[in-house]
């Protein structure tokens, strides 16, 4: 620990990775250009009453056409790594079979631009944009989709695997399964919890098969998976609230991490959901439990959980919890930095302290640009600072945290919420597509340069 200008600098470990994250559908645009196939988000957003304001990702941030400019911006901010997702239907318009060379070439150029700028590519294979033709064949509830995913992974590994140091198989399969197939608020918009639980299993199976392909191919670098992990607190000490909190934790955390680290599902959860439990074949758990090199943790929320008879299937109601002095984000989420520390220490204690990257953390606040378009977003700076302090405390307590990636590099399409919420440390003027770093962007650039947070 050192001091400078009467401020305390909390230094992060040597070699700590700093970066920012995005996803394909949220920023690329060019939804039907150069041979790209339709994704479930293309279909979902084009249908009425699915996205606030009828917004779509047709243009988004136009990153597909402005990629070199965006990489130059990352370089100016001093980012060490950039986490982006590859659009499955841009590579395989039919989900499988013939490769779209133009689409694959785009990601090849992106990797080259990043390397030339001194930025390590972190490549995510799946961030929710399943090819629509595969949804027409049953989507993630269809077991075959796990094999098609492995074939897709092989195509991308073969093209980019000689230069990419860090791979992510999937981002937040919980969201893809339960918001896509359980309550229908995300694509493909299906409301069927039987399909949702089956989708969970096949998403994890697809992850395991992709890891097998990666190992068999002898590709360089490391591979892992990203999960969104919330912190859960029972609303009271009453048995029913404590039990509801356990069920919520098992559904959102144990159901995803136990198979990967322990080759099993949480049986109390499966006993509770009864007939909703997924079909699991022999050897599936061995496939899912392929050793991984790291776990990506996305943290946004702390939940207070209470028993609720009218909240199936778990009979658990989740309420946002903010720490003292904090309100809520524009998404209605509570702000609780201590929850990040709690999550990281829980992973340490429950799963033998795996290597962890915080692969997403950020907030949406109402940004108010001045006449030049600059945003003085002190609220976002304070949010990021307090969460980084929480991560630092977890590291000091022994958590094996190796990096932090802010969500998001730039304002973008926020799924069913459209273009209202802005998460970026860079403002995007959606009329002109101008990129303007916010106060938080310059602040984060200083954190990256100094490998420290000043408090």
Short mmCIF file of C-alpha atoms in Angstrom, two decimals:
data_model
loop_
_atom_site.label_atom_id
_atom_site.label_comp_id
_atom_site.label_asym_id
_atom_site.label_seq_id
_atom_site.Cartn_x
_atom_site.Cartn_y
_atom_site.Cartn_z
CA UNK A 1 0.00 0.00 0.00
CA UNK A 2 1.39 3.40 -0.96
CA UNK A 3 0.22 6.98 -0.64
CA UNK A 4 0.12 9.71 -3.22
CA UNK A 5 -1.46 13.16 -3.03
CA UNK A 6 -2.77 12.32 0.43
CA UNK A 7 -4.87 9.51 -1.03
CA UNK A 8 -4.51 5.85 -0.20
CA UNK A 9 -3.77 3.57 -3.13
CA UNK A 10 -5.01 0.03 -2.85
CA UNK A 11 -2.77 -1.92 -5.20
CA UNK A 12 -4.01 -5.03 -6.99
CA UNK A 13 -1.77 -8.09 -7.48
CA UNK A 14 0.93 -7.93 -10.12
CA UNK A 15 -0.41 -9.19 -13.43
CA UNK A 16 -4.02 -8.41 -12.53
CA UNK A 17 -6.11 -8.25 -15.72
CA UNK A 18 -8.14 -5.11 -16.44
CA UNK A 19 -10.63 -4.86 -19.26
CA UNK A 20 -14.13 -4.21 -20.52
CA UNK A 21 -16.86 -6.38 -22.00
CA UNK A 22 -19.55 -6.28 -24.68
CA UNK A 23 -21.67 -8.79 -26.59
CA UNK A 24 -22.33 -9.24 -30.29
CA UNK A 25 -26.07 -8.58 -30.51
CA UNK A 26 -25.82 -5.59 -28.21
CA UNK A 27 -23.25 -3.67 -30.26
CA UNK A 28 -22.62 -5.12 -33.73
CA UNK A 29 -25.68 -4.23 -35.77
CA UNK A 30 -25.45 -5.43 -39.39
CA UNK A 31 -28.08 -7.97 -38.42
CA UNK A 32 -28.62 -9.31 -41.93
CA UNK A 33 -25.45 -8.25 -43.76
CA UNK A 34 -22.69 -10.30 -45.38
CA UNK A 35 -24.47 -13.62 -45.10
CA UNK A 36 -25.35 -13.48 -41.40
CA UNK A 37 -28.28 -15.69 -40.42
CA UNK A 38 -31.22 -14.72 -38.22
CA UNK A 39 -30.80 -15.13 -34.46
CA UNK A 40 -33.51 -15.65 -31.88
CA UNK A 41 -32.95 -12.06 -30.78
CA UNK A 42 -33.50 -10.80 -34.33
CA UNK A 43 -36.81 -12.68 -34.44
CA UNK A 44 -37.80 -11.69 -30.89
CA UNK A 45 -37.01 -7.98 -31.23
CA UNK A 46 -38.74 -7.70 -34.60
CA UNK A 47 -41.98 -9.01 -33.10
CA UNK A 48 -44.25 -6.42 -31.42
CA UNK A 49 -44.38 -5.83 -27.66
CA UNK A 50 -41.19 -7.68 -26.77
CA UNK A 51 -38.73 -4.80 -26.36
CA UNK A 52 -39.32 -1.39 -24.79
CA UNK A 53 -40.02 1.15 -27.50
CA UNK A 54 -39.94 -1.50 -30.22
CA UNK A 55 -36.15 -1.26 -30.30
CA UNK A 56 -34.03 -3.82 -32.12
CA UNK A 57 -30.34 -4.62 -32.49
CA UNK A 58 -30.48 -4.08 -36.25
CA UNK A 59 -27.95 -1.22 -36.01
CA UNK A 60 -27.11 -1.16 -32.29
CA UNK A 61 -23.72 0.62 -31.98
CA UNK A 62 -22.76 -0.24 -35.58
CA UNK A 63 -19.62 -1.92 -34.25
CA UNK A 64 -19.54 -4.24 -37.27
CA UNK A 65 -18.63 -1.24 -39.44
CA UNK A 66 -16.76 0.78 -36.80
CA UNK A 67 -14.65 -1.94 -35.23
CA UNK A 68 -11.19 -0.37 -35.85
CA UNK A 69 -12.40 2.90 -34.31
CA UNK A 70 -13.65 1.01 -31.26
CA UNK A 71 -10.40 -0.87 -30.81
CA UNK A 72 -8.49 2.43 -31.01
CA UNK A 73 -10.77 3.71 -28.25
CA UNK A 74 -9.97 0.68 -26.09
CA UNK A 75 -6.27 1.28 -26.66
CA UNK A 76 -6.65 4.94 -25.67
CA UNK A 77 -8.31 3.83 -22.43
CA UNK A 78 -5.39 1.46 -21.79
CA UNK A 79 -7.46 -1.72 -21.55
CA UNK A 80 -5.50 -4.91 -21.03
CA UNK A 81 -8.19 -7.21 -22.37
CA UNK A 82 -11.43 -6.92 -24.32
CA UNK A 83 -14.14 -9.49 -23.85
CA UNK A 84 -16.41 -9.80 -26.87
CA UNK A 85 -18.82 -12.46 -28.06
CA UNK A 86 -18.93 -14.15 -31.42
CA UNK A 87 -22.29 -14.23 -33.17
CA UNK A 88 -23.10 -17.88 -33.88
CA UNK A 89 -25.44 -17.06 -36.82
CA UNK A 90 -22.83 -14.73 -38.32
CA UNK A 91 -20.44 -17.69 -38.49
CA UNK A 92 -22.96 -20.44 -39.26
CA UNK A 93 -26.11 -18.88 -40.74
CA UNK A 94 -27.94 -22.21 -40.49
CA UNK A 95 -26.49 -22.96 -37.08
CA UNK A 96 -24.38 -25.78 -38.49
CA UNK A 97 -22.94 -26.92 -41.78
CA UNK A 98 -21.56 -24.35 -44.20
CA UNK A 99 -19.38 -21.63 -42.68
CA UNK A 100 -19.94 -18.00 -43.64
CA UNK A 101 -16.38 -16.95 -44.44
CA UNK A 102 -17.17 -13.23 -44.43
CA UNK A 103 -18.56 -13.45 -40.92
CA UNK A 104 -15.59 -15.42 -39.64
CA UNK A 105 -13.24 -12.97 -41.33
CA UNK A 106 -14.74 -10.14 -39.26
CA UNK A 107 -13.69 -11.77 -36.00
CA UNK A 108 -10.29 -12.60 -37.46
CA UNK A 109 -9.79 -8.89 -38.21
CA UNK A 110 -11.03 -7.96 -34.74
CA UNK A 111 -8.50 -10.27 -33.10
CA UNK A 112 -5.72 -8.84 -35.26
CA UNK A 113 -6.74 -5.26 -34.43
CA UNK A 114 -6.72 -6.08 -30.72
CA UNK A 115 -3.33 -7.76 -30.83
CA UNK A 116 -1.87 -4.87 -32.80
CA UNK A 117 -3.19 -2.52 -30.11
CA UNK A 118 -1.63 -4.61 -27.34
CA UNK A 119 -5.01 -5.83 -26.07
CA UNK A 120 -5.59 -9.49 -25.16
CA UNK A 121 -8.75 -10.92 -26.78
CA UNK A 122 -11.14 -12.69 -24.43
CA UNK A 123 -13.56 -14.52 -26.73
CA UNK A 124 -17.02 -15.60 -25.62
CA UNK A 125 -18.69 -18.16 -27.86
CA UNK A 126 -22.28 -17.67 -26.74
CA UNK A 127 -24.08 -14.61 -25.42
CA UNK A 128 -27.71 -15.61 -26.02
CA UNK A 129 -28.00 -15.12 -29.82
CA UNK A 130 -28.89 -18.69 -30.80
CA UNK A 131 -29.46 -19.16 -34.55
CA UNK A 132 -33.21 -19.06 -35.18
CA UNK A 133 -33.08 -22.17 -37.33
CA UNK A 134 -31.84 -24.11 -34.31
CA UNK A 135 -34.65 -22.70 -32.19
CA UNK A 136 -37.04 -23.90 -34.88
CA UNK A 137 -35.49 -27.35 -34.31
CA UNK A 138 -36.22 -27.13 -30.58
CA UNK A 139 -33.59 -24.73 -29.27
CA UNK A 140 -31.76 -25.42 -26.04
CA UNK A 141 -34.38 -27.89 -24.77
CA UNK A 142 -33.31 -30.06 -27.73
CA UNK A 143 -30.30 -32.17 -26.77
CA UNK A 144 -28.91 -31.98 -30.31
CA UNK A 145 -28.20 -28.28 -29.79
CA UNK A 146 -25.33 -29.20 -27.47
CA UNK A 147 -23.66 -31.10 -30.32
CA UNK A 148 -24.27 -28.27 -32.76
CA UNK A 149 -22.68 -25.88 -30.28
CA UNK A 150 -19.57 -28.08 -30.06
CA UNK A 151 -19.33 -28.08 -33.86
CA UNK A 152 -19.62 -24.30 -33.91
CA UNK A 153 -16.95 -24.01 -31.20
CA UNK A 154 -14.63 -26.16 -33.29
CA UNK A 155 -15.00 -23.81 -36.26
CA UNK A 156 -14.11 -20.77 -34.16
CA UNK A 157 -11.25 -22.50 -32.31
CA UNK A 158 -9.74 -23.55 -35.64
CA UNK A 159 -9.77 -20.01 -37.01
CA UNK A 160 -8.81 -17.98 -33.95
CA UNK A 161 -7.23 -20.51 -31.60
CA UNK A 162 -3.65 -19.72 -32.57
CA UNK A 163 -3.96 -16.15 -31.23
CA UNK A 164 -6.62 -16.11 -28.50
CA UNK A 165 -5.38 -16.53 -24.93
CA UNK A 166 -8.72 -16.72 -23.12
CA UNK A 167 -11.97 -18.43 -24.13
CA UNK A 168 -15.43 -18.35 -22.59
CA UNK A 169 -17.87 -21.04 -23.66
CA UNK A 170 -21.04 -19.29 -22.49
CA UNK A 171 -22.21 -16.16 -20.75
CA UNK A 172 -24.90 -16.52 -18.08
CA UNK A 173 -26.67 -19.72 -19.11
CA UNK A 174 -29.08 -19.05 -16.23
CA UNK A 175 -30.45 -16.03 -18.08
CA UNK A 176 -30.63 -17.85 -21.41
CA UNK A 177 -32.61 -20.66 -19.80
CA UNK A 178 -34.91 -18.97 -17.31
CA UNK A 179 -35.57 -15.65 -19.02
CA UNK A 180 -35.66 -17.21 -22.47
CA UNK A 181 -37.66 -20.37 -21.74
CA UNK A 182 -39.06 -19.89 -18.22
CA UNK A 183 -40.72 -16.49 -18.02
CA UNK A 184 -40.30 -15.45 -21.66
CA UNK A 185 -38.96 -11.95 -21.06
CA UNK A 186 -35.97 -12.71 -23.31
CA UNK A 187 -35.68 -14.50 -26.63
CA UNK A 188 -37.06 -16.91 -27.68
CA UNK A 189 -39.94 -15.77 -25.43
CA UNK A 190 -41.19 -19.17 -24.23
CA UNK A 191 -42.98 -19.51 -20.87
CA UNK A 192 -42.46 -23.14 -19.87
CA UNK A 193 -40.36 -24.10 -16.86
CA UNK A 194 -40.05 -27.68 -18.03
CA UNK A 195 -38.22 -26.37 -21.09
CA UNK A 196 -36.22 -23.96 -18.93
CA UNK A 197 -34.77 -26.65 -16.67
CA UNK A 198 -34.02 -28.86 -19.66
CA UNK A 199 -32.33 -25.89 -21.34
CA UNK A 200 -30.10 -25.46 -18.28
CA UNK A 201 -28.85 -29.02 -18.62
CA UNK A 202 -28.24 -28.79 -22.35
CA UNK A 203 -26.47 -25.43 -22.03
CA UNK A 204 -24.12 -26.96 -19.46
CA UNK A 205 -23.73 -30.06 -21.61
CA UNK A 206 -22.81 -27.84 -24.57
CA UNK A 207 -20.24 -26.10 -22.41
CA UNK A 208 -18.66 -29.43 -21.47
CA UNK A 209 -18.57 -30.62 -25.07
CA UNK A 210 -16.91 -27.38 -26.18
CA UNK A 211 -14.26 -27.79 -23.47
CA UNK A 212 -13.64 -31.32 -24.75
CA UNK A 213 -13.16 -29.99 -28.28
CA UNK A 214 -10.76 -27.36 -26.96
CA UNK A 215 -8.66 -29.90 -25.06
CA UNK A 216 -8.64 -32.41 -27.91
CA UNK A 217 -7.48 -29.71 -30.33
CA UNK A 218 -4.56 -28.68 -28.14
CA UNK A 219 -5.39 -25.00 -28.55
CA UNK A 220 -3.40 -22.41 -26.65
CA UNK A 221 -4.63 -20.40 -23.70
CA UNK A 222 -7.31 -21.07 -21.12
CA UNK A 223 -11.01 -21.81 -21.21
CA UNK A 224 -13.84 -21.28 -18.75
CA UNK A 225 -17.48 -20.29 -18.38
CA UNK A 226 -19.22 -17.17 -17.07
CA UNK A 227 -22.08 -17.24 -14.57
CA UNK A 228 -24.04 -14.40 -13.03
CA UNK A 229 -23.82 -14.88 -9.27
CA UNK A 230 -26.01 -12.86 -6.94
CA UNK A 231 -25.76 -12.68 -3.16
CA UNK A 232 -28.79 -14.05 -1.31
CA UNK A 233 -29.96 -12.98 2.15
CA UNK A 234 -33.05 -14.43 3.92
CA UNK A 235 -35.65 -11.79 4.75
CA UNK A 236 -35.82 -13.06 8.32
CA UNK A 237 -34.70 -15.89 10.54
CA UNK A 238 -38.03 -17.67 10.08
CA UNK A 239 -37.67 -21.20 8.77
CA UNK A 240 -39.79 -20.53 5.69
CA UNK A 241 -37.67 -17.51 4.64
CA UNK A 242 -34.41 -19.33 5.26
CA UNK A 243 -35.63 -22.33 3.24
CA UNK A 244 -36.80 -20.07 0.40
CA UNK A 245 -33.37 -18.41 0.39
CA UNK A 246 -31.70 -21.82 0.13
CA UNK A 247 -33.90 -22.73 -2.85
CA UNK A 248 -33.10 -19.46 -4.63
CA UNK A 249 -29.39 -19.99 -4.03
CA UNK A 250 -29.55 -23.58 -5.29
CA UNK A 251 -31.46 -22.57 -8.40
CA UNK A 252 -29.23 -19.67 -9.42
CA UNK A 253 -25.84 -20.81 -8.15
CA UNK A 254 -25.62 -24.48 -7.11
CA UNK A 255 -27.51 -25.66 -10.20
CA UNK A 256 -24.80 -24.13 -12.38
CA UNK A 257 -21.61 -24.48 -10.36
CA UNK A 258 -22.13 -27.88 -8.71
CA UNK A 259 -22.22 -29.73 -12.07
CA UNK A 260 -19.06 -27.99 -13.27
CA UNK A 261 -17.01 -28.41 -10.10
CA UNK A 262 -18.61 -31.46 -8.50
CA UNK A 263 -20.34 -33.31 -11.38
CA UNK A 264 -23.72 -33.28 -9.68
CA UNK A 265 -26.88 -31.21 -9.40
CA UNK A 266 -28.32 -30.03 -6.05
CA UNK A 267 -30.73 -32.83 -5.25
CA UNK A 268 -32.86 -30.77 -2.79
CA UNK A 269 -33.70 -28.39 -5.65
CA UNK A 270 -34.59 -31.23 -8.01
CA UNK A 271 -36.74 -32.84 -5.33
CA UNK A 272 -38.57 -29.54 -4.93
CA UNK A 273 -39.24 -28.97 -8.65
CA UNK A 274 -40.38 -32.59 -9.12
CA UNK A 275 -41.65 -33.21 -12.63
CA UNK A 276 -39.82 -30.13 -13.94
CA UNK A 277 -36.44 -31.77 -13.44
CA UNK A 278 -34.46 -32.31 -16.65
CA UNK A 279 -33.69 -35.57 -18.41
CA UNK A 280 -30.06 -36.49 -17.80
CA UNK A 281 -28.25 -39.26 -19.63
CA UNK A 282 -25.41 -41.44 -18.44
CA UNK A 283 -21.99 -39.75 -18.78
CA UNK A 284 -23.57 -36.27 -18.99
CA UNK A 285 -22.16 -35.16 -15.66
CA UNK A 286 -18.66 -36.28 -16.63
CA UNK A 287 -18.93 -34.18 -19.78
CA UNK A 288 -20.21 -31.11 -17.93
CA UNK A 289 -17.55 -31.52 -15.27
CA UNK A 290 -14.60 -31.25 -17.65
CA UNK A 291 -11.87 -29.34 -15.80
CA UNK A 292 -11.91 -25.63 -16.60
CA UNK A 293 -9.14 -23.08 -16.22
CA UNK A 294 -11.20 -20.28 -14.70
CA UNK A 295 -14.66 -19.20 -13.64
CA UNK A 296 -16.05 -15.88 -14.83
CA UNK A 297 -18.25 -14.14 -12.27
CA UNK A 298 -20.76 -11.47 -13.28
CA UNK A 299 -22.06 -9.59 -10.25
CA UNK A 300 -24.88 -7.06 -10.19
CA UNK A 301 -27.30 -7.80 -7.35
CA UNK A 302 -27.92 -8.77 -3.76
CA UNK A 303 -31.37 -10.25 -3.10
CA UNK A 304 -33.44 -10.44 0.06
CA UNK A 305 -35.46 -13.64 -0.19
CA UNK A 306 -38.78 -14.34 1.48
CA UNK A 307 -41.23 -17.22 1.30
CA UNK A 308 -44.12 -16.42 -1.07
CA UNK A 309 -46.91 -18.91 -1.69
CA UNK A 310 -47.81 -17.18 -4.98
CA UNK A 311 -44.31 -17.25 -6.52
CA UNK A 312 -43.90 -20.60 -8.29
CA UNK A 313 -41.95 -22.72 -8.84
CA UNK A 314 -39.69 -21.91 -5.90
CA UNK A 315 -42.23 -20.04 -3.76
CA UNK A 316 -39.51 -17.50 -3.14
CA UNK A 317 -39.79 -13.75 -3.68
CA UNK A 318 -36.63 -11.75 -4.35
CA UNK A 319 -36.34 -8.08 -3.39
CA UNK A 320 -33.39 -5.81 -4.22
CA UNK A 321 -31.06 -4.87 -1.38
CA UNK A 322 -28.98 -1.70 -1.41
CA UNK A 323 -26.19 -0.94 1.01
CA UNK A 324 -26.60 2.09 3.29
CA UNK A 325 -26.16 5.31 1.35
CA UNK A 326 -27.04 3.73 -1.99
CA UNK A 327 -30.33 3.90 -3.88
CA UNK A 328 -31.04 1.73 -6.93
CA UNK A 329 -29.85 1.66 -10.51
CA UNK A 330 -31.97 2.66 -13.47
CA UNK A 331 -32.77 -1.04 -13.88
CA UNK A 332 -34.34 -1.07 -10.42
CA UNK A 333 -31.48 -3.19 -9.07
CA UNK A 334 -30.12 -2.63 -5.61
CA UNK A 335 -26.52 -1.51 -5.16
CA UNK A 336 -24.58 -3.59 -2.68
CA UNK A 337 -20.81 -3.74 -3.19
CA UNK A 338 -20.35 -5.99 -0.16
CA UNK A 339 -22.34 -8.61 -2.04
CA UNK A 340 -19.49 -8.95 -4.55
CA UNK A 341 -17.07 -9.75 -1.75
CA UNK A 342 -19.56 -12.25 -0.33
CA UNK A 343 -19.99 -13.97 -3.70
CA UNK A 344 -16.24 -14.23 -4.32
CA UNK A 345 -15.62 -15.66 -0.87
CA UNK A 346 -18.50 -18.10 -1.29
CA UNK A 347 -16.94 -19.40 -4.52
CA UNK A 348 -13.62 -19.68 -2.69
CA UNK A 349 -15.14 -21.68 0.17
CA UNK A 350 -17.55 -23.84 -1.83
CA UNK A 351 -15.47 -24.77 -4.88
CA UNK A 352 -11.84 -25.01 -3.72
CA UNK A 353 -10.91 -21.45 -4.63
CA UNK A 354 -10.79 -21.62 -8.46
CA UNK A 355 -9.15 -18.94 -10.56
CA UNK A 356 -11.79 -16.22 -11.00
CA UNK A 357 -12.19 -13.23 -13.25
CA UNK A 358 -14.93 -10.71 -12.49
CA UNK A 359 -16.15 -10.70 -16.08
CA UNK A 360 -18.99 -8.19 -15.68
CA UNK A 361 -19.78 -5.50 -13.14
CA UNK A 362 -21.40 -2.18 -13.84
CA UNK A 363 -24.51 -0.06 -13.57
CA UNK A 364 -27.07 1.94 -15.51
CA UNK A 365 -27.72 5.45 -14.24
CA UNK A 366 -29.54 8.30 -16.03
CA UNK A 367 -26.66 9.95 -17.89
CA UNK A 368 -26.96 13.68 -18.57
CA UNK A 369 -24.55 14.81 -21.30
CA UNK A 370 -23.44 18.43 -21.46
CA UNK A 371 -23.51 20.48 -24.65
CA UNK A 372 -20.43 18.64 -25.94
CA UNK A 373 -21.86 15.21 -25.19
CA UNK A 374 -19.62 14.60 -22.17
CA UNK A 375 -21.16 12.78 -19.21
CA UNK A 376 -20.03 13.56 -15.67
CA UNK A 377 -21.16 10.29 -14.12
CA UNK A 378 -19.91 10.51 -10.55
CA UNK A 379 -22.48 7.92 -9.50
CA UNK A 380 -20.94 5.32 -11.81
CA UNK A 381 -17.44 6.20 -10.62
CA UNK A 382 -18.52 5.70 -7.02
CA UNK A 383 -20.26 2.44 -7.94
CA UNK A 384 -17.18 1.04 -9.65
CA UNK A 385 -14.82 2.25 -6.93
CA UNK A 386 -16.81 0.59 -4.15
CA UNK A 387 -17.12 -2.68 -6.06
CA UNK A 388 -13.39 -2.70 -6.77
CA UNK A 389 -12.74 -2.12 -3.08
CA UNK A 390 -14.98 -5.12 -2.33
CA UNK A 391 -13.04 -7.23 -4.84
CA UNK A 392 -9.78 -6.08 -3.25
CA UNK A 393 -11.05 -7.13 0.18
CA UNK A 394 -11.95 -10.56 -1.22
CA UNK A 395 -8.45 -10.91 -2.65
CA UNK A 396 -6.92 -9.98 0.70
CA UNK A 397 -9.14 -12.66 2.27
CA UNK A 398 -7.66 -15.25 -0.08
CA UNK A 399 -10.02 -15.31 -3.05
CA UNK A 400 -8.18 -16.25 -6.25
CA UNK A 401 -9.37 -13.26 -8.28
CA UNK A 402 -7.16 -12.51 -11.27
CA UNK A 403 -8.98 -9.77 -13.15
CA UNK A 404 -11.88 -7.34 -13.47
CA UNK A 405 -13.84 -6.37 -16.59
CA UNK A 406 -16.28 -3.50 -16.45
CA UNK A 407 -19.69 -3.77 -18.06
CA UNK A 408 -19.81 -2.20 -20.43
CA UNK A 409 -17.29 -0.62 -22.75
CA UNK A 410 -20.02 1.45 -24.37
CA UNK A 411 -23.73 2.16 -24.11
CA UNK A 412 -25.64 -0.44 -26.11
CA UNK A 413 -28.86 -2.38 -26.69
CA UNK A 414 -29.96 -3.52 -23.24
CA UNK A 415 -32.03 -6.53 -24.34
CA UNK A 416 -35.73 -6.23 -23.51
CA UNK A 417 -35.13 -2.74 -22.09
CA UNK A 418 -34.01 -1.39 -25.45
CA UNK A 419 -31.79 1.69 -25.56
CA UNK A 420 -33.00 3.39 -22.39
CA UNK A 421 -30.54 2.10 -19.77
CA UNK A 422 -26.92 3.06 -20.40
CA UNK A 423 -24.19 0.91 -18.83
CA UNK A 424 -21.19 2.20 -20.77
CA UNK A 425 -18.07 3.98 -19.58
CA UNK A 426 -18.22 5.43 -23.10
CA UNK A 427 -21.32 7.28 -24.26
CA UNK A 428 -22.78 6.41 -27.65
CA UNK A 429 -24.84 9.05 -29.43
CA UNK A 430 -27.30 6.77 -31.19
CA UNK A 431 -28.09 9.44 -33.79
CA UNK A 432 -24.52 10.10 -34.90
CA UNK A 433 -22.81 6.96 -33.47
CA UNK A 434 -20.16 9.20 -31.93
CA UNK A 435 -18.30 7.60 -29.04
CA UNK A 436 -17.48 9.93 -26.12
CA UNK A 437 -15.68 8.59 -23.04
CA UNK A 438 -17.49 9.49 -19.84
CA UNK A 439 -15.91 10.64 -16.60
CA UNK A 440 -16.06 6.98 -15.52
CA UNK A 441 -14.09 6.00 -18.61
CA UNK A 442 -11.23 8.35 -17.75
CA UNK A 443 -11.39 7.29 -14.09
CA UNK A 444 -11.25 3.60 -15.05
CA UNK A 445 -8.36 4.29 -17.43
CA UNK A 446 -6.42 5.71 -14.48
CA UNK A 447 -7.23 2.62 -12.39
CA UNK A 448 -5.92 0.38 -15.19
CA UNK A 449 -2.74 2.42 -15.61
CA UNK A 450 -1.95 2.41 -11.90
CA UNK A 451 -3.24 -1.12 -11.14
CA UNK A 452 -4.78 0.48 -8.09
CA UNK A 453 -7.86 2.21 -6.70
CA UNK A 454 -7.40 5.48 -4.85
CA UNK A 455 -9.58 6.04 -1.80
#
